[in-house]
PDB file of C-alpha atoms in Angstrom:
ATOM      1  CA  MET D 513      -1.416 -14.451 -45.276  1.00  0.00           C
ATOM      2  CA  ILE D 514       0.646 -12.995 -42.349  1.00  0.00           C
ATOM      3  CA  LEU D 515       0.003 -15.741 -40.275  1.00  0.00           C
ATOM      4  CA  ARG D 516       0.929 -18.878 -42.957  1.00  0.00           C
ATOM      5  CA  SER D 517       4.173 -16.554 -43.528  1.00  0.00           C
ATOM      6  CA  ILE D 518       4.800 -17.044 -39.433  1.00  0.00           C
ATOM      7  CA  VAL D 519       4.468 -20.467 -40.015  1.00  0.00           C
ATOM      8  CA  ALA D 520       6.704 -21.110 -42.835  1.00  0.00           C
ATOM      9  CA  LEU D 521       9.477 -19.322 -41.054  1.00  0.00           C
ATOM     10  CA  MET D 522       9.130 -21.522 -37.482  1.00  0.00           C
ATOM     11  CA  CYS D 523       9.206 -24.706 -40.173  1.00  0.00           C
ATOM     12  CA  LEU D 524      12.168 -23.235 -41.829  1.00  0.00           C
ATOM     13  CA  PHE D 525      13.963 -21.947 -38.123  1.00  0.00           C
ATOM     14  CA  SER D 526      13.140 -25.464 -36.752  1.00  0.00           C
ATOM     15  CA  SER D 527      14.411 -27.524 -39.577  1.00  0.00           C
ATOM     16  CA  PHE D 528      17.945 -25.402 -39.321  1.00  0.00           C
ATOM     17  CA  ALA D 529      17.679 -26.484 -35.446  1.00  0.00           C
ATOM     18  CA  TYR D 530      17.605 -30.185 -36.152  1.00  0.00           C
ATOM     19  CA  SER D 531      20.053 -30.063 -38.712  1.00  0.00           C
ATOM     20  CA  ALA D 532      22.385 -28.505 -36.129  1.00  0.00           C
ATOM     21  CA  VAL D 533      21.699 -30.963 -33.684  1.00  0.00           C
ATOM     22  CA  PHE D 534      21.204 -33.823 -35.262  1.00  0.00           C
ATOM     23  CA  LYS D 535      24.199 -33.519 -37.977  1.00  0.00           C
ATOM     24  CA  SER D 536      28.007 -32.305 -37.352  1.00  0.00           C
ATOM     25  CA  GLU D 537      31.246 -32.659 -39.184  1.00  0.00           C
ATOM     26  CA  ASN D 538      31.963 -35.518 -36.561  1.00  0.00           C
ATOM     27  CA  THR D 539      28.902 -37.636 -37.807  1.00  0.00           C
ATOM     28  CA  VAL D 540      29.894 -37.088 -41.628  1.00  0.00           C
ATOM     29  CA  LEU D 541      33.576 -37.906 -40.783  1.00  0.00           C
ATOM     30  CA  LEU D 542      32.464 -40.995 -39.020  1.00  0.00           C
ATOM     31  CA  LYS D 543      30.054 -41.861 -42.052  1.00  0.00           C
ATOM     32  CA  GLN D 544      32.637 -41.829 -44.607  1.00  0.00           C
ATOM     33  CA  TRP D 545      35.264 -43.799 -42.427  1.00  0.00           C
ATOM     34  CA  LEU D 546      32.762 -46.943 -41.504  1.00  0.00           C
ATOM     35  CA  ALA D 547      31.158 -46.774 -45.196  1.00  0.00           C
ATOM     36  CA  GLY D 548      32.999 -49.328 -47.392  1.00  0.00           C
ATOM     37  CA  THR D 549      33.973 -52.719 -47.280  1.00  0.00           C
ATOM     38  CA  HIS D 550      35.755 -54.093 -44.307  1.00  0.00           C
ATOM     39  CA  ARG D 551      37.677 -57.528 -43.416  1.00  0.00           C
ATOM     40  CA  SER D 552      38.696 -59.136 -40.552  1.00  0.00           C
ATOM     41  CA  THR D 553      42.251 -59.615 -39.391  1.00  0.00           C
ATOM     42  CA  ASN D 554      41.710 -61.885 -36.629  1.00  0.00           C
ATOM     43  CA  ASP D 555      43.007 -65.659 -37.670  1.00  0.00           C
ATOM     44  CA  ILE D 556      40.763 -67.212 -34.870  1.00  0.00           C
ATOM     45  CA  ILE D 557      37.150 -65.859 -33.730  1.00  0.00           C
ATOM     46  CA  GLN D 558      35.796 -67.422 -30.511  1.00  0.00           C
ATOM     47  CA  GLY D 559      37.780 -70.291 -31.412  1.00  0.00           C
ATOM     48  CA  ARG D 560      37.017 -70.793 -34.609  1.00  0.00           C
ATOM     49  CA  ALA D 561      39.034 -69.940 -37.958  1.00  0.00           C
ATOM     50  CA  VAL D 562      36.941 -67.463 -39.711  1.00  0.00           C
ATOM     51  CA  ASN D 563      36.886 -64.172 -41.635  1.00  0.00           C
ATOM     52  CA  ILE D 564      34.285 -61.801 -41.370  1.00  0.00           C
ATOM     53  CA  GLY D 565      33.681 -59.012 -43.973  1.00  0.00           C
ATOM     54  CA  LEU D 566      31.601 -55.862 -43.085  1.00  0.00           C
ATOM     55  CA  GLN D 567      29.844 -53.925 -46.279  1.00  0.00           C
ATOM     56  CA  ILE D 568      28.360 -50.735 -45.365  1.00  0.00           C
ATOM     57  CA  LEU D 569      26.347 -48.267 -47.004  1.00  0.00           C
ATOM     58  CA  PRO D 570      24.970 -44.860 -46.695  1.00  0.00           C
ATOM     59  CA  ILE D 571      21.517 -44.413 -46.932  1.00  0.00           C
ATOM     60  CA  TRP D 572      18.557 -41.793 -46.869  1.00  0.00           C
ATOM     61  CA  GLN D 573      21.026 -39.116 -47.320  1.00  0.00           C
ATOM     62  CA  ASP D 574      18.576 -36.380 -47.366  1.00  0.00           C
ATOM     63  CA  ARG D 575      17.210 -37.027 -43.893  1.00  0.00           C
ATOM     64  CA  ILE D 576      18.068 -34.452 -41.473  1.00  0.00           C
ATOM     65  CA  ASP D 577      17.886 -36.568 -38.232  1.00  0.00           C
ATOM     66  CA  GLY D 578      21.233 -37.813 -38.483  1.00  0.00           C
ATOM     67  CA  GLU D 579      23.446 -40.115 -40.881  1.00  0.00           C
ATOM     68  CA  TRP D 580      22.145 -43.431 -41.805  1.00  0.00           C
ATOM     69  CA  LEU D 581      24.025 -46.447 -42.912  1.00  0.00           C
ATOM     70  CA  TYR D 582      23.118 -49.916 -43.559  1.00  0.00           C
ATOM     71  CA  ILE D 583      25.448 -52.391 -42.495  1.00  0.00           C
ATOM     72  CA  GLU D 584      25.858 -56.586 -43.590  1.00  0.00           C
ATOM     73  CA  SER D 585      28.089 -58.883 -41.714  1.00  0.00           C
ATOM     74  CA  ARG D 586      29.013 -62.162 -43.532  1.00  0.00           C
ATOM     75  CA  ILE D 587      31.302 -65.218 -43.996  1.00  0.00           C
ATOM     76  CA  ILE D 588      34.060 -64.728 -46.312  1.00  0.00           C
ATOM     77  CA  ASP D 589      33.896 -67.039 -48.987  1.00  0.00           C
ATOM     78  CA  SER D 590      30.356 -68.704 -47.380  1.00  0.00           C
ATOM     79  CA  PRO D 591      27.426 -69.281 -49.794  1.00  0.00           C
ATOM     80  CA  ASN D 592      25.244 -68.506 -46.825  1.00  0.00           C
ATOM     81  CA  LYS D 593      23.428 -65.007 -46.491  1.00  0.00           C
ATOM     82  CA  PRO D 594      24.671 -62.632 -44.279  1.00  0.00           C
ATOM     83  CA  PHE D 595      24.498 -63.595 -40.457  1.00  0.00           C
ATOM     84  CA  ARG D 596      23.644 -59.726 -39.254  1.00  0.00           C
ATOM     85  CA  GLN D 597      22.156 -57.128 -41.200  1.00  0.00           C
ATOM     86  CA  ARG D 598      21.401 -53.483 -39.496  1.00  0.00           C
ATOM     87  CA  ILE D 599      20.166 -50.188 -39.612  1.00  0.00           C
ATOM     88  CA  LEU D 600      22.478 -47.740 -38.121  1.00  0.00           C
ATOM     89  CA  GLN D 601      21.867 -44.102 -37.390  1.00  0.00           C
ATOM     90  CA  LEU D 602      24.648 -41.393 -36.061  1.00  0.00           C
ATOM     91  CA  VAL D 603      23.286 -38.570 -33.946  1.00  0.00           C
ATOM     92  CA  ALA D 604      25.160 -35.452 -33.026  1.00  0.00           C
ATOM     93  CA  THR D 605      24.454 -34.225 -29.493  1.00  0.00           C
ATOM     94  CA  PRO D 606      24.879 -30.502 -28.076  1.00  0.00           C
ATOM     95  CA  ASN D 607      28.154 -31.485 -26.601  1.00  0.00           C
ATOM     96  CA  GLY D 608      29.961 -32.554 -29.222  1.00  0.00           C
ATOM     97  CA  LEU D 609      29.266 -36.647 -28.579  1.00  0.00           C
ATOM     98  CA  ILE D 610      27.651 -39.029 -31.076  1.00  0.00           C
ATOM     99  CA  ARG D 611      25.062 -40.956 -30.155  1.00  0.00           C
ATOM    100  CA  LEU D 612      24.431 -44.582 -32.289  1.00  0.00           C
ATOM    101  CA  TYR D 613      21.237 -46.287 -32.626  1.00  0.00           C
ATOM    102  CA  SER D 614      21.452 -49.767 -34.006  1.00  0.00           C
ATOM    103  CA  TYR D 615      17.791 -51.361 -35.630  1.00  0.00           C
ATOM    104  CA  THR D 616      16.235 -54.626 -36.752  1.00  0.00           C
ATOM    105  CA  ILE D 617      15.465 -54.965 -40.419  1.00  0.00           C
ATOM    106  CA  PRO D 618      11.991 -56.898 -40.985  1.00  0.00           C
ATOM    107  CA  ARG D 619      12.558 -59.548 -43.472  1.00  0.00           C
ATOM    108  CA  ALA D 620      16.432 -58.535 -43.574  1.00  0.00           C
ATOM    109  CA  SER D 621      17.109 -61.753 -45.936  1.00  0.00           C
ATOM    110  CA  ASP D 622      15.416 -59.735 -48.933  1.00  0.00           C
ATOM    111  CA  PHE D 623      18.057 -56.968 -48.687  1.00  0.00           C
ATOM    112  CA  ALA D 624      21.068 -58.833 -48.583  1.00  0.00           C
ATOM    113  CA  GLY D 625      23.608 -58.004 -51.199  1.00  0.00           C
ATOM    114  CA  ALA D 626      22.346 -53.958 -50.952  1.00  0.00           C
ATOM    115  CA  TYR D 627      26.077 -52.941 -50.475  1.00  0.00           C
ATOM    116  CA  TYR D 628      25.988 -53.474 -54.637  1.00  0.00           C
ATOM    117  CA  PHE D 629      22.417 -53.244 -55.243  1.00  0.00           C
ATOM    118  CA  PRO D 630      21.446 -50.348 -53.329  1.00  0.00           C
ATOM    119  CA  GLN D 631      18.075 -50.100 -55.027  1.00  0.00           C
ATOM    120  CA  VAL D 632      16.837 -53.304 -53.144  1.00  0.00           C
ATOM    121  CA  LEU D 633      16.290 -50.857 -50.256  1.00  0.00           C
ATOM    122  CA  ALA D 634      14.155 -48.691 -52.104  1.00  0.00           C
ATOM    123  CA  SER D 635      11.065 -50.182 -50.278  1.00  0.00           C
ATOM    124  CA  LEU D 636      12.430 -50.068 -46.781  1.00  0.00           C
ATOM    125  CA  THR D 637      10.905 -46.986 -44.428  1.00  0.00           C
ATOM    126  CA  GLN D 638      11.914 -45.997 -41.236  1.00  0.00           C
ATOM    127  CA  SER D 639       8.799 -46.811 -39.843  1.00  0.00           C
ATOM    128  CA  GLN D 640       9.443 -50.844 -40.427  1.00  0.00           C
ATOM    129  CA  LEU D 641      12.339 -50.631 -38.141  1.00  0.00           C
ATOM    130  CA  SER D 642      12.702 -51.858 -34.657  1.00  0.00           C
ATOM    131  CA  ILE D 643      15.671 -50.894 -31.822  1.00  0.00           C
ATOM    132  CA  SER D 644      17.669 -53.959 -31.553  1.00  0.00           C
ATOM    133  CA  ASN D 645      18.452 -53.327 -27.903  1.00  0.00           C
ATOM    134  CA  ASN D 646      17.378 -51.219 -25.322  1.00  0.00           C
ATOM    135  CA  CYS D 647      21.155 -49.450 -25.048  1.00  0.00           C
ATOM    136  CA  GLU D 648      22.854 -46.580 -27.098  1.00  0.00           C
ATOM    137  CA  LEU D 649      26.929 -46.138 -27.932  1.00  0.00           C
ATOM    138  CA  LEU D 650      27.876 -42.832 -27.133  1.00  0.00           C
ATOM    139  CA  ILE D 651      31.066 -42.004 -29.487  1.00  0.00           C
ATOM    140  CA  GLU D 652      33.830 -39.216 -28.988  1.00  0.00           C
ATOM    141  CA  LEU D 653      36.309 -38.480 -31.810  1.00  0.00           C
ATOM    142  CA  LYS D 654      39.548 -38.483 -29.841  1.00  0.00           C
ATOM    143  CA  VAL D 655      43.084 -35.822 -30.670  1.00  0.00           C
ATOM    144  CA  THR D 656      44.280 -39.510 -31.988  1.00  0.00           C
ATOM    145  CA  SER D 657      41.731 -38.927 -34.869  1.00  0.00           C
ATOM    146  CA  THR D 658      40.226 -42.048 -33.566  1.00  0.00           C
ATOM    147  CA  PHE D 659      36.748 -42.472 -32.631  1.00  0.00           C
ATOM    148  CA  VAL D 660      35.874 -43.997 -29.544  1.00  0.00           C
ATOM    149  CA  GLY D 661      32.608 -45.211 -28.323  1.00  0.00           C
ATOM    150  CA  GLU D 662      31.602 -47.353 -25.390  1.00  0.00           C
ATOM    151  CA  THR D 663      27.651 -48.517 -24.494  1.00  0.00           C
ATOM    152  CA  ASP D 664      25.933 -45.809 -22.528  1.00  0.00           C
ATOM    153  CA  VAL D 665      24.991 -47.956 -19.527  1.00  0.00           C
ATOM    154  CA  ASP D 666      22.502 -44.650 -18.350  1.00  0.00           C
ATOM    155  CA  SER D 667      20.741 -45.479 -21.462  1.00  0.00           C
ATOM    156  CA  CYS D 668      19.805 -49.140 -20.607  1.00  0.00           C
ATOM    157  CA  ILE D 669      17.150 -51.001 -18.983  1.00  0.00           C
ATOM    158  CA  THR D 670      18.762 -53.612 -16.701  1.00  0.00           C
ATOM    159  CA  HIS D 671      17.479 -56.260 -14.842  1.00  0.00           C
ATOM    160  CA  GLN D 672      18.636 -55.894 -10.871  1.00  0.00           C
ATOM    161  CA  GLY D 673      21.220 -58.548 -10.680  1.00  0.00           C
ATOM    162  CA  MET D 674      22.164 -59.347 -14.153  1.00  0.00           C
ATOM    163  CA  PRO D 675      25.570 -58.462 -15.800  1.00  0.00           C
ATOM    164  CA  LEU D 676      25.012 -55.532 -18.355  1.00  0.00           C
ATOM    165  CA  MET D 677      26.863 -56.373 -21.450  1.00  0.00           C
ATOM    166  CA  THR D 678      28.334 -53.292 -23.057  1.00  0.00           C
ATOM    167  CA  THR D 679      30.241 -52.964 -26.345  1.00  0.00           C
ATOM    168  CA  PHE D 680      33.826 -51.003 -26.643  1.00  0.00           C
ATOM    169  CA  PHE D 681      34.889 -49.942 -30.442  1.00  0.00           C
ATOM    170  CA  ALA D 682      37.347 -47.718 -31.981  1.00  0.00           C
ATOM    171  CA  VAL D 683      37.072 -46.750 -35.882  1.00  0.00           C
ATOM    172  CA  SER D 684      39.908 -44.904 -37.408  1.00  0.00           C
ATOM    173  CA  GLU D 685      39.931 -43.741 -41.494  1.00  0.00           C
ATOM    174  CA  VAL D 686      41.548 -47.266 -41.970  1.00  0.00           C
ATOM    175  CA  ASN D 687      40.445 -50.235 -39.430  1.00  0.00           C
ATOM    176  CA  MET D 688      38.108 -50.507 -36.790  1.00  0.00           C
ATOM    177  CA  SER D 689      38.286 -53.026 -33.892  1.00  0.00           C
ATOM    178  CA  PHE D 690      35.368 -54.409 -31.426  1.00  0.00           C
ATOM    179  CA  LEU D 691      35.307 -55.859 -28.154  1.00  0.00           C
ATOM    180  CA  ASP D 692      32.192 -57.029 -25.729  1.00  0.00           C
ATOM    181  CA  GLY D 693      32.230 -57.074 -21.930  1.00  0.00           C
ATOM    182  CA  GLY D 694      29.939 -56.286 -19.239  1.00  0.00           C
ATOM    183  CA  TYR D 695      29.302 -54.605 -16.352  1.00  0.00           C
ATOM    184  CA  ASP D 696      28.169 -56.905 -12.905  1.00  0.00           C
ATOM    185  CA  LYS D 697      25.562 -55.326 -10.372  1.00  0.00           C
ATOM    186  CA  PHE D 698      28.449 -53.408  -8.324  1.00  0.00           C
ATOM    187  CA  GLY D 699      29.449 -52.043 -11.244  1.00  0.00           C
ATOM    188  CA  ASN D 700      32.705 -53.865 -12.024  1.00  0.00           C
ATOM    189  CA  LEU D 701      33.785 -54.755 -15.731  1.00  0.00           C
ATOM    190  CA  VAL D 702      33.634 -58.548 -16.087  1.00  0.00           C
ATOM    191  CA  PRO D 703      34.692 -60.293 -19.668  1.00  0.00           C
ATOM    192  CA  GLY D 704      32.527 -60.938 -22.428  1.00  0.00           C
ATOM    193  CA  ARG D 705      32.095 -63.718 -25.269  1.00  0.00           C
ATOM    194  CA  LEU D 706      35.553 -62.049 -26.880  1.00  0.00           C
ATOM    195  CA  ASP D 707      38.842 -62.286 -25.316  1.00  0.00           C
ATOM    196  CA  ILE D 708      40.673 -59.955 -27.495  1.00  0.00           C
ATOM    197  CA  PRO D 709      39.097 -57.109 -29.999  1.00  0.00           C
ATOM    198  CA  ILE D 710      37.920 -58.218 -33.467  1.00  0.00           C
ATOM    199  CA  THR D 711      39.885 -55.768 -35.554  1.00  0.00           C
ATOM    200  CA  PHE D 712      38.719 -54.804 -39.358  1.00  0.00           C
ATOM    201  CA  LEU D 713      40.842 -53.527 -42.079  1.00  0.00           C
ATOM    202  CA  LYS D 714      39.087 -51.174 -44.469  1.00  0.00           C
ATOM    203  CA  LEU D 715      39.507 -52.346 -47.987  1.00  0.00           C
ATOM    204  CA  GLU D 716      37.909 -49.989 -49.987  1.00  0.00           C
ATOM    205  CA  ASP D 717      35.716 -46.499 -49.431  1.00  0.00           C
ATOM    206  CA  TYR D 718      32.297 -46.694 -50.912  1.00  0.00           C
ATOM    207  CA  ALA D 719      32.803 -43.507 -52.576  1.00  0.00           C
ATOM    208  CA  ASP D 720      35.802 -44.984 -54.500  1.00  0.00           C
ATOM    209  CA  ARG D 721      33.134 -47.745 -56.046  1.00  0.00           C
ATOM    210  CA  GLU D 722      30.550 -45.372 -57.059  1.00  0.00           C
TER     211      GLU D 722
END
């Protein structure tokens, strides 16, 4: 009986520890700012006139290993299915930063439209996910009330002599922007596919439509 009580207490303290490490006020705030519908404000992206929409849905909110989100990217007014679908995990670190992990989804097209019909995600489990690249994003909340992130180059596995592609982004309560680039083997920043950031305006909070 005593041994069983000790084990129960250890499990309880372990849960508190994981909750403290993996979630924080900042991960909750970033989740809130990300969740919702967004639309690109760029008239031209990679030489094409195109509008991109993002739909971001909080999922698995009872988990203690961070904040989880489902994200869809689609061309506005296009009959095609989303061109990118990912699961994002936001994890708090002891030094106050946030690590963002991106996962691919098997048979992703089966889950298209999940923002409006979350029940289609009921069969999806974490064990089905695959890490989408070998790099993590490291995020910091600045005094300007903006989350600023960049690829953590120390977390990446690279081939010697090959450029390391990286992502820079900023998220506020009303918009977000992305820019990709890279580092050469000497550590110098080189341009990526985009010469200017892609900026998205937040049109709707997810909580507003529930």
